[in-house]
C-alpha cells in the first residue's frame, strides 16, 4: 500500500477531530509518515468540521487538493455532499446516514437534499458510495457520541491498517471509563453493512 488521502467531515460535537487523531496515530504506528490538519470554523455551534489526513512513505503537505481524496468519511449527509468534489474518481465515500438540517433548512429558506440527490452527487464522481447506519448503531449501543468509533470500525476495511492496531490506538486514546464501550462500537462498525 502506498498510503492514503483521507478527508473526515462532520459538524461540531460528532468527534471528527478525535477520529482523525486516532487514525493518524494508527498510521504512525503502522510505519507511515503522517500529516494532518483540522478546520473547525464554528464547530462549537454545530458548524462544519473538516480534517485532512494523509499518510504514505513520504507526505509533503497536510492539505489534500480537490479531486485527490481516496476516502471521504462523512459523519452527516449534507457535509458529505459539500465535500464530494474532493474525491478522486476511484475514491470511496463512507457516509453516516444522518440528517442534521442547518439553520437555512430550519428557517425554510433551503431544502435538505433527499437520499436520491445525495446519491446523484456521488454517482457523478465515484461508484463506491457506502451509506451506513452509524448513528442508529451508536444509539442502539447506548451512546450516539460513539458514532466516530463505529465509522472507524466500518472504514478499517479500506485503510491498509490492521484492525487490531486501530483498536489498540482507540483504547489508548480514550479514558478508561469509555474504553470497553468504544471497543464494542468499533467491533459493531466492522460488522456493519452498507444500506442499499
Coordinates of C-alpha atoms in Angstrom, one line a residue:
X1 CA 0.0 0.0 0.0
X2 CA 1.3 3.4 -1.0
X3 CA -0.7 5.4 1.5
X4 CA -4.0 7.3 1.6
X5 CA -5.5 10.7 1.5
X6 CA -8.5 10.8 3.9
X7 CA -11.0 13.6 4.4
X8 CA -13.1 13.4 7.5
X9 CA -16.1 15.7 7.7
X10 CA -18.9 16.4 10.0
X11 CA -20.2 19.0 12.4
X12 CA -19.1 20.2 15.9
X13 CA -19.7 17.6 18.6
X14 CA -19.5 14.5 16.4
X15 CA -15.9 13.5 17.2
X16 CA -14.4 14.3 13.8
X17 CA -11.1 15.5 15.3
X18 CA -10.8 12.6 17.7
X19 CA -11.4 10.1 14.9
X20 CA -8.8 11.9 12.8
X21 CA -6.3 11.9 15.7
X22 CA -6.8 8.2 16.3
X23 CA -6.4 7.4 12.7
X24 CA -3.2 9.5 12.5
X25 CA -1.8 7.6 15.5
X26 CA -2.7 4.3 13.9
X27 CA -1.0 5.2 10.6
X28 CA 2.1 6.4 12.5
X29 CA 2.1 3.1 14.4
X30 CA 1.9 1.2 11.1
X31 CA 5.1 2.9 9.9
X32 CA 3.7 5.7 7.7
X33 CA 4.7 9.3 7.6
X34 CA 1.6 11.2 8.6
X35 CA 0.4 14.8 8.2
X36 CA -3.0 16.2 9.2
X37 CA -4.8 19.5 9.7
X38 CA -8.2 20.4 11.1
X39 CA -10.6 23.2 10.2
X40 CA -13.0 23.9 13.0
X41 CA -14.8 27.1 12.0
X42 CA -18.0 27.4 14.1
X43 CA -17.7 23.9 15.3
X44 CA -18.9 24.6 18.8
X45 CA -22.2 25.9 17.3
X46 CA -22.8 22.9 15.1
X47 CA -20.7 24.3 12.2
X48 CA -18.6 22.2 9.8
X49 CA -15.5 20.4 11.0
X50 CA -13.1 19.1 8.4
X51 CA -9.9 17.1 8.9
X52 CA -7.4 16.4 6.2
X53 CA -5.3 13.3 6.9
X54 CA -2.5 12.0 4.7
X55 CA -0.2 9.0 5.2
X56 CA 2.4 7.4 3.0
X57 CA 6.1 6.7 2.9
X58 CA 6.6 10.5 2.4
X59 CA 4.0 13.2 2.7
X60 CA 4.8 16.8 1.7
X61 CA 1.7 18.7 2.9
X62 CA -1.3 18.0 5.1
X63 CA -3.8 19.6 2.8
X64 CA -5.4 17.4 0.2
X65 CA -6.2 19.1 -3.1
X66 CA -9.7 18.7 -4.5
X67 CA -10.0 15.5 -6.6
X68 CA -7.3 13.6 -4.7
X69 CA -9.2 12.1 -1.8
X70 CA -9.0 8.3 -1.6
X71 CA -11.5 8.0 1.3
X72 CA -14.2 10.5 2.4
X73 CA -15.5 9.7 5.8
X74 CA -18.6 11.8 6.4
X75 CA -20.5 11.9 9.7
X76 CA -23.5 13.7 8.2
X77 CA -25.1 13.5 4.7
X78 CA -25.1 17.2 3.8
X79 CA -21.5 17.5 4.8
X80 CA -20.7 14.6 2.6
X81 CA -22.3 16.3 -0.4
X82 CA -20.5 19.6 0.5
X83 CA -17.1 17.8 0.2
X84 CA -17.8 15.2 -2.5
X85 CA -15.8 17.1 -5.2
X86 CA -12.6 16.3 -3.2
X87 CA -13.0 12.6 -4.1
X88 CA -10.9 11.1 -6.9
X89 CA -12.8 9.1 -9.5
X90 CA -11.9 5.8 -7.9
X91 CA -12.3 7.2 -4.3
X92 CA -14.5 5.7 -1.6
X93 CA -17.3 7.6 0.2
X94 CA -18.4 6.4 3.6
X95 CA -21.5 8.4 4.7
X96 CA -23.2 8.2 8.0
X97 CA -27.0 8.0 7.4
X98 CA -27.8 11.1 9.4
X99 CA -29.5 14.4 8.6
X100 CA -28.7 17.4 10.7
X101 CA -30.6 20.3 9.0
X102 CA -28.7 23.6 9.0
X103 CA -30.3 26.8 10.1
X104 CA -31.3 27.7 6.5
X105 CA -33.4 24.5 6.3
X106 CA -34.9 25.0 9.7
X107 CA -35.9 28.5 8.7
X108 CA -37.4 27.2 5.5
X109 CA -35.2 29.1 3.1
X110 CA -33.5 26.0 1.8
X111 CA -34.3 22.3 1.4
X112 CA -32.3 19.4 2.7
X113 CA -31.3 17.1 -0.1
X114 CA -33.1 13.7 -0.2
X115 CA -31.2 10.5 -0.4
X116 CA -31.6 10.4 -4.2
X117 CA -29.9 13.8 -4.5
X118 CA -27.1 12.7 -2.2
X119 CA -26.6 9.5 -4.3
X120 CA -26.7 11.5 -7.5
X121 CA -24.0 13.9 -6.2
X122 CA -21.6 11.0 -5.8
X123 CA -22.6 9.0 -8.8
X124 CA -21.0 11.7 -11.0
X125 CA -17.7 11.1 -9.2
X126 CA -17.4 7.5 -7.9
X127 CA -19.5 4.3 -7.9
X128 CA -18.1 3.4 -4.4
X129 CA -20.6 5.0 -2.0
X130 CA -21.3 3.4 1.3
X131 CA -24.3 4.8 3.2
X132 CA -24.0 3.2 6.7
X133 CA -26.3 3.4 9.8
X134 CA -23.6 4.7 12.1
X135 CA -25.7 6.9 14.4
X136 CA -28.5 4.3 14.7
X137 CA -25.9 1.7 15.6
X138 CA -24.3 4.0 18.2
X139 CA -27.8 4.7 19.7
X140 CA -28.5 1.0 19.9
X141 CA -25.3 0.6 21.9
X142 CA -26.4 3.3 24.3
X143 CA -24.4 6.4 23.2
X144 CA -24.8 8.3 19.9
X145 CA -21.5 10.0 20.6
X146 CA -19.7 6.8 19.7
X147 CA -20.6 7.2 16.0
X148 CA -17.0 8.2 15.3
X149 CA -15.7 4.9 16.6
X150 CA -18.4 3.0 14.7
X151 CA -17.4 4.7 11.5
X152 CA -13.7 4.0 12.1
X153 CA -14.7 0.3 12.5
X154 CA -16.5 0.4 9.2
X155 CA -13.7 2.2 7.4
X156 CA -10.9 0.0 8.6
X157 CA -11.5 -2.5 5.8
X158 CA -10.3 0.2 3.4
X159 CA -7.4 1.7 5.3
X160 CA -4.5 -0.7 4.9
X161 CA -4.1 -0.7 8.7
X162 CA -4.6 -3.8 10.8
X163 CA -7.9 -3.6 12.7
X164 CA -6.1 -4.8 15.9
X165 CA -3.7 -1.8 15.6
X166 CA -6.5 0.7 15.2
X167 CA -8.4 -0.9 18.1
X168 CA -5.3 -0.6 20.4
X169 CA -5.0 3.1 19.4
X170 CA -8.7 3.7 20.3
X171 CA -8.1 2.0 23.7
X172 CA -5.0 4.1 24.4
X173 CA -6.7 7.4 23.3
X174 CA -9.8 7.2 25.5
X175 CA -10.3 7.5 29.3
X176 CA -10.7 4.1 31.0
X177 CA -14.4 4.6 31.6
X178 CA -15.0 4.8 27.8
X179 CA -12.7 2.1 26.5
X180 CA -14.9 -1.0 26.6
X181 CA -17.9 0.7 25.1
X182 CA -15.8 2.2 22.3
X183 CA -14.2 -1.2 21.6
X184 CA -17.7 -2.6 21.3
X185 CA -18.6 0.3 19.0
X186 CA -15.5 -0.4 16.8
X187 CA -16.4 -4.1 16.5
X188 CA -20.0 -3.2 15.7
X189 CA -18.7 -0.9 13.0
X190 CA -16.6 -3.6 11.5
X191 CA -19.7 -5.8 11.2
X192 CA -21.9 -3.1 9.6
X193 CA -23.2 -3.5 6.1
X194 CA -23.9 -0.5 3.8
X195 CA -27.6 0.4 3.4
X196 CA -28.9 -0.3 -0.1

